[in-house]
Coordinates of C-alpha atoms in Angstrom, one line a residue:
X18 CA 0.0 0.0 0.0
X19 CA 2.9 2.2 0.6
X20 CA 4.1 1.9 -2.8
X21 CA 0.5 3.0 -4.2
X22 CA 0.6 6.2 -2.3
X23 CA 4.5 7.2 -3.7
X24 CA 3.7 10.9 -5.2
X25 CA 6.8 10.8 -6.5
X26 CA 5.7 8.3 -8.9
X27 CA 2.5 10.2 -9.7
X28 CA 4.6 13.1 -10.7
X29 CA 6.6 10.8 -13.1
X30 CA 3.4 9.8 -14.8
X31 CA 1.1 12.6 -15.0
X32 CA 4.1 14.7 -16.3
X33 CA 5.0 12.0 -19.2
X34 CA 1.1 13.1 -20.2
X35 CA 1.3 17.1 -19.8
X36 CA 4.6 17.0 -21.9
X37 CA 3.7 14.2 -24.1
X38 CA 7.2 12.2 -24.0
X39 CA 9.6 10.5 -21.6
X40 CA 12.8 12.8 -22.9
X41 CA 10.5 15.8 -22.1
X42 CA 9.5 15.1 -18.9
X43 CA 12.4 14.2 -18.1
X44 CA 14.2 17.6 -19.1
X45 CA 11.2 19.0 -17.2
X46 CA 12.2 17.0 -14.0
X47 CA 15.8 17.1 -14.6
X48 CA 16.5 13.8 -14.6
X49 CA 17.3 11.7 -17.3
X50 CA 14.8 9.9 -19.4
X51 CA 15.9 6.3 -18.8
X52 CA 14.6 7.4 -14.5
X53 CA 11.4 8.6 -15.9
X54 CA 10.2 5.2 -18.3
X55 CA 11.6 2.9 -15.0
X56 CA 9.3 5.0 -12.6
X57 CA 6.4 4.8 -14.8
X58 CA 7.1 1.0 -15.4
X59 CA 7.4 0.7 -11.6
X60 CA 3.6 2.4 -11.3
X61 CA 1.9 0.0 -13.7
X62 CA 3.3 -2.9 -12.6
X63 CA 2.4 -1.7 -8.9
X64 CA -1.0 -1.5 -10.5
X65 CA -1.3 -4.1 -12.5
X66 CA -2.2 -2.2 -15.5
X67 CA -0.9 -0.6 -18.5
X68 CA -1.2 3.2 -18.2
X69 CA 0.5 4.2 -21.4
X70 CA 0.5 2.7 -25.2
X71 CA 3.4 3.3 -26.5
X72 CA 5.2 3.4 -30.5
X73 CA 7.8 4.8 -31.9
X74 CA 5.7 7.8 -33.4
X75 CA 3.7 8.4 -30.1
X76 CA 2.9 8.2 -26.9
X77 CA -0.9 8.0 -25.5
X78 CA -2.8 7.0 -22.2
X79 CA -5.0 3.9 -22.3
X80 CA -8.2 4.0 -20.8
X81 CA -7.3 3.5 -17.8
X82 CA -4.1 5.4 -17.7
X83 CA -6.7 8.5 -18.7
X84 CA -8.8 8.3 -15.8
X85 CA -5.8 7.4 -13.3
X86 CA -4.4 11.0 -14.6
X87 CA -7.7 12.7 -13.7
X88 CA -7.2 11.3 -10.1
X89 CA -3.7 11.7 -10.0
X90 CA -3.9 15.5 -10.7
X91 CA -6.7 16.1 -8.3
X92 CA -4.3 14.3 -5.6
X93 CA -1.5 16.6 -6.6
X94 CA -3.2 19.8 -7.0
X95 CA -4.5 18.7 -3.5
X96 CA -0.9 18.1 -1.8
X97 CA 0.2 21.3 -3.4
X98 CA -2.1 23.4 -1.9
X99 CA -1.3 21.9 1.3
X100 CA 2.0 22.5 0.9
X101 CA 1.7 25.6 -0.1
X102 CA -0.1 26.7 3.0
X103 CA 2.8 25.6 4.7
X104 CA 5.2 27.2 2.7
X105 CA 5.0 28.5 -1.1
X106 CA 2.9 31.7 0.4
X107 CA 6.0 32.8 2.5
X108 CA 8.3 35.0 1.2
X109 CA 11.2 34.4 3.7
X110 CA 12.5 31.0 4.5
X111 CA 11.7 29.5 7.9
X112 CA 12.0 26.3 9.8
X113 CA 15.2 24.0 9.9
X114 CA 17.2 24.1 6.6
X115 CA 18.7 20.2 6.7
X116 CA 21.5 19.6 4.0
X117 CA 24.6 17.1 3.4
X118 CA 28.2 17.9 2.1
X119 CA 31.6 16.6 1.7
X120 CA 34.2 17.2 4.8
X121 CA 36.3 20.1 2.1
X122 CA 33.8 22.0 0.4
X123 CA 32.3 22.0 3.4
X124 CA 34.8 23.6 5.5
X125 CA 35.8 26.3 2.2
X126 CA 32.8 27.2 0.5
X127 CA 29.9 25.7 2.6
X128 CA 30.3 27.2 5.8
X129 CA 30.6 31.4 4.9
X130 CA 27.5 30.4 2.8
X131 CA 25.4 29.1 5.9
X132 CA 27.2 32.0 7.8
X133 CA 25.8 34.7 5.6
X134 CA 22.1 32.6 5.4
X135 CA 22.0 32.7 9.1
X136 CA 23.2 36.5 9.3
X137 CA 20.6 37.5 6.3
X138 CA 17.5 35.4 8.3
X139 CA 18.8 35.1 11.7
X140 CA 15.2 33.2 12.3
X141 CA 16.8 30.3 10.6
X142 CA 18.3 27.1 12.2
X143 CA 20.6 24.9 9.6
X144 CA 21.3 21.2 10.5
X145 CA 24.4 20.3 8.3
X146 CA 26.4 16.9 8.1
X147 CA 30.2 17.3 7.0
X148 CA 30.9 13.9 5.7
X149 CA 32.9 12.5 2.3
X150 CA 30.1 9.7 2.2
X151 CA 27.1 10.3 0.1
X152 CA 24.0 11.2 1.7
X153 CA 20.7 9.4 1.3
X154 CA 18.2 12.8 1.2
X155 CA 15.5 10.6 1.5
X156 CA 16.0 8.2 4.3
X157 CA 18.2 11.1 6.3
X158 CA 15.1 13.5 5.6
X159 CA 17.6 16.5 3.6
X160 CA 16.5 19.6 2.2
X161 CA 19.6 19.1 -0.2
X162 CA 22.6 17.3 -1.0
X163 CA 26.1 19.0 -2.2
X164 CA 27.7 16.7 -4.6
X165 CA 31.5 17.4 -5.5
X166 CA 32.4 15.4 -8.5
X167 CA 31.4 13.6 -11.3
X168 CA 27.6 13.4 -10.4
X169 CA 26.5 9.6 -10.5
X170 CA 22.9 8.3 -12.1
X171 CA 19.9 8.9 -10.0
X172 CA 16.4 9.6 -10.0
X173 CA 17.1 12.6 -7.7
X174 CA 16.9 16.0 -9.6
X175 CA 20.3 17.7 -9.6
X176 CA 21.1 21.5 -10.1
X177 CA 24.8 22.0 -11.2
X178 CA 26.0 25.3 -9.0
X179 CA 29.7 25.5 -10.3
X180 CA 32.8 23.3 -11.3
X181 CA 36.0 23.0 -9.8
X182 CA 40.0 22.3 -11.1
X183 CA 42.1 19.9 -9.8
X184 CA 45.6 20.8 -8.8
X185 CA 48.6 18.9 -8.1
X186 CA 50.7 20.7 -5.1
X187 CA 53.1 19.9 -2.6
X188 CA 54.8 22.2 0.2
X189 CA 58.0 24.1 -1.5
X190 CA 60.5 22.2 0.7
X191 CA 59.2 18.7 -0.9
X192 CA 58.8 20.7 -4.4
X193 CA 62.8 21.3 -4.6
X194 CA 63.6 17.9 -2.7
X195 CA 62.1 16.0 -5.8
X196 CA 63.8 18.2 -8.2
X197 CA 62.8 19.3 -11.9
X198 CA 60.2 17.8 -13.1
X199 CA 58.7 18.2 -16.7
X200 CA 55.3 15.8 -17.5
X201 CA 53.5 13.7 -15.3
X202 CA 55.9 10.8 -15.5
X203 CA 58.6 12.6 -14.4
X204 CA 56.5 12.2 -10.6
X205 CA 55.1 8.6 -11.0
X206 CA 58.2 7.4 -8.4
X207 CA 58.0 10.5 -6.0
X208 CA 56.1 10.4 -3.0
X209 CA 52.1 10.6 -2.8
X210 CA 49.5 10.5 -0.7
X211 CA 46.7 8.4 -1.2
X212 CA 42.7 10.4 -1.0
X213 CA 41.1 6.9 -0.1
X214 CA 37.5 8.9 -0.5
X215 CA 38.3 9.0 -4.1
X216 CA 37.0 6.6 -6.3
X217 CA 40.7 6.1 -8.0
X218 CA 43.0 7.9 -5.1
X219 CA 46.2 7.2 -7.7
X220 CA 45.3 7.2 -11.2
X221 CA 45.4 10.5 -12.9
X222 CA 44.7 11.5 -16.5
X223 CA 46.6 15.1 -17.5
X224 CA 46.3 16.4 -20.7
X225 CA 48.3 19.4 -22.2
X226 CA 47.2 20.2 -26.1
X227 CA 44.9 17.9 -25.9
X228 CA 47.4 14.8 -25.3
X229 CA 46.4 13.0 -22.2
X230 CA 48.9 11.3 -20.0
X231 CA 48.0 8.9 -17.3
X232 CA 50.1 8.0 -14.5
X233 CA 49.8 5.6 -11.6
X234 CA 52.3 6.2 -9.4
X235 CA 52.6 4.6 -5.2
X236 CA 51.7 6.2 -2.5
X237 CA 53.9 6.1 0.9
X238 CA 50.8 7.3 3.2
X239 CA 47.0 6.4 2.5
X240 CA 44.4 8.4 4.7
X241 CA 40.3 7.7 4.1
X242 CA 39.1 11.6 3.9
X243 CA 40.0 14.6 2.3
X244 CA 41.4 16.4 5.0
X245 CA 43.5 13.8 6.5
X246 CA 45.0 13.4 3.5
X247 CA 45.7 17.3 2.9
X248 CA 46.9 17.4 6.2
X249 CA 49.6 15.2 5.2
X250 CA 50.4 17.1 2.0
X251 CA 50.8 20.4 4.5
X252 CA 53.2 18.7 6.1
X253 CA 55.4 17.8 3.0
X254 CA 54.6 14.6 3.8
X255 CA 54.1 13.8 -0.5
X256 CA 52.5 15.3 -3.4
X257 CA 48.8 15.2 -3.6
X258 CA 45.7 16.2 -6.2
X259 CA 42.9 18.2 -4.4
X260 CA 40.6 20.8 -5.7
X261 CA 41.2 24.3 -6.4
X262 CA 39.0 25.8 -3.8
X263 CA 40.7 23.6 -1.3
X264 CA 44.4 24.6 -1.7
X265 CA 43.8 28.4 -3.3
X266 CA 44.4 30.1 0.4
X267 CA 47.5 27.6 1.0
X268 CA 48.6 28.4 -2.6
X269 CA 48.5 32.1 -2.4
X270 CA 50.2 31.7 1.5
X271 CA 53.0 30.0 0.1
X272 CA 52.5 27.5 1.8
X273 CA 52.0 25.3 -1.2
X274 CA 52.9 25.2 -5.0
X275 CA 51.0 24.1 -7.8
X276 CA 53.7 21.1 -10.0
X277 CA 53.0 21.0 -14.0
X278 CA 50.9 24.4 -13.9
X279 CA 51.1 23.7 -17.7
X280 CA 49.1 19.9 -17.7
X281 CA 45.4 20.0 -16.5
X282 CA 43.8 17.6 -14.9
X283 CA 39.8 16.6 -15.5
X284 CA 37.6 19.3 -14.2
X285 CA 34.6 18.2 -11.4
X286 CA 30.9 19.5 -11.1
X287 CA 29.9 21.2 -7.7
X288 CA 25.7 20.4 -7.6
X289 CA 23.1 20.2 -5.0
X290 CA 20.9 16.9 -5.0
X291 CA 17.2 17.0 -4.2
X292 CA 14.4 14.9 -3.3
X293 CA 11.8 14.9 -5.9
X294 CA 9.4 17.8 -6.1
X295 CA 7.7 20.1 -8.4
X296 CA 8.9 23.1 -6.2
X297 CA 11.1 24.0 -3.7
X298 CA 10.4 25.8 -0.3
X299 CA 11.8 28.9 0.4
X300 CA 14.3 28.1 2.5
X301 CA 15.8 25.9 0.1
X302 CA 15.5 28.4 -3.1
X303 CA 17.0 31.2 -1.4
X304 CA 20.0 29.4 -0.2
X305 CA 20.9 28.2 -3.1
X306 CA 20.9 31.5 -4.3
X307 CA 23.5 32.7 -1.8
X308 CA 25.8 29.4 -3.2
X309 CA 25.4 29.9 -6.8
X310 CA 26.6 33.5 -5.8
X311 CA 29.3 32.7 -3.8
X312 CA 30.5 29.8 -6.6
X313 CA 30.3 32.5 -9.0
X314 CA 32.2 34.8 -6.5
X315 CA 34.9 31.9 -5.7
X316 CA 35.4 31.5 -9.6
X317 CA 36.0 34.9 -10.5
X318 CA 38.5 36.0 -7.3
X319 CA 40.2 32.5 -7.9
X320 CA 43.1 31.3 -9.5
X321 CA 41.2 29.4 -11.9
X322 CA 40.5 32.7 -13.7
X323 CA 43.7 34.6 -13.4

């Protein structure tokens, strides 16, 4: 019975109908279209009939998929309104913003963002989990999920707020201990620390004119999060790859340098994850608005745009 009352699924259909397509609704949704047809699938085979006829010219409602839309919209139309009540007629956000993110754009970028949400709507409470594992928003009840990274399949909608570089550094004292170095190769038997909360913490793809290089050099120290392993690489303990809004204050300290400035390495997404919805509540809207500013902010004062 639980399955029959998933609005998230009624959303799927009923917008397949209004658009007239799975690619549509999905663009409407933002997720991808392959989500959309296994949702609906999932919803007739809940009900144990076919809601949609479908040929490669056209797609159409059967009988009963028709009067299952009629309902369905009444039932949505009804838990907007609630909703709304709630929250859509509010012009400032309120209640407990709840929102996931990894441990280092957490720490750079995350927390003067909830700082300047909090000082803008001092009403406000945030409850925010720093943690390199990905978040389940719907069994951990989030608002939102930051994603840094290459952004894996779901049936979540995503909203990309920036991208990031990735920079090979090490401290200047371990930068003239390993000597000259010239392409990536050059560093494959130097010392590296291992990110363990990366998918591949030592296999890395530069590319300078378009000619890629990929190395996979050792590592002499292995850490499982971010800022362990950054730690180590502040303590010129071995080279290390992290991203640019990570090691920008270290790099403009001196406390760091950035090794082959002239080979790139893959740039990452930066988006926020969401439950399923046709809207957001304020709360949400408007800090994402302060983010997307302070990305935007981040890119233009940073050294990825000098």
């Amino acid at each position: 019975m639980n399955d029959l009352l998933n609005l998230n699924r009624l959303i799927y259909f009923t917008t397949v109908l209004e658009t007239g397509s799975f690619t549509a609704a999905g663009d409407r949704l933002g997720v991808a279209k392959a989500v959309v047809s296994h949702q609906v699938a999932m919803l007739e085979k809940e009900l144990g009939v076919t809601l949609l006829t479908r040929t490669t010219r056209r797609l159409r409602a059967t009988e009963e998929g028709r009067l299952f839309y009629e309902r369905c919209t009444e039932i949505l139309r009804d838990a907007e309104s609630a909703y709304a009540e709630v929250s859509q007629h509010r012009i400032e956000p309120s209640g407990v913003l709840t929102l996931a993110a990894p441990l280092d754009y957490g720490s750079a970028v995350l927390a003067p963002t909830i700082a300047a949400y909090l000082a803008r709507y001092p009403h406000m409470r945030v409850d925010v989990a720093f943690d390199d594992q990905i978040s389940d928003i719907v069994a951990e009840r989030l608002d939102l999920s930051i994603r840094v990274g290459w952004l894996a399949d779901s049936s979540h909608p995503a909203r990309r707020l920036g991208s990031f570089r990735q920079l090979l550094v090490a401290t200047p004292a371990l930068a003239q201990r390993i000597g000259s170095v010239n392409e990536p190769a050059d560093l494959e038997n130097r010392p590296w620390i291992a990110n363990g909360a990366l998918r591949n913490a030592l296999r890395w793809t530069f590319s300078r004119d378009g000619s890629p290089m990929t190395i996979e050099p050792g590592s002499i120290v292995k850490t499982d999060k971010t800022p362990a392993a950054y730690a180590c690489a502040l303590a010129g303990i071995g080279l290390g790859v992290f991203p640019d809004f990570l090691v920008e204050p270290d790099l403009d300290a001196g406390r760091l340098v950035q090794l082959l400035p002239q080979w790139s390495l893959p740039e990452g997404g930066i988006h926020a994850v969401f439950p399923v919805a046709r809207f957001r509540p304020a709360k949400v809207r408007v800090f994402l608005d302060l983010l997307v500013a302070a990305e935007r902010e981040r890119r233009r004062g940073g050294r990825a745009d000098r």
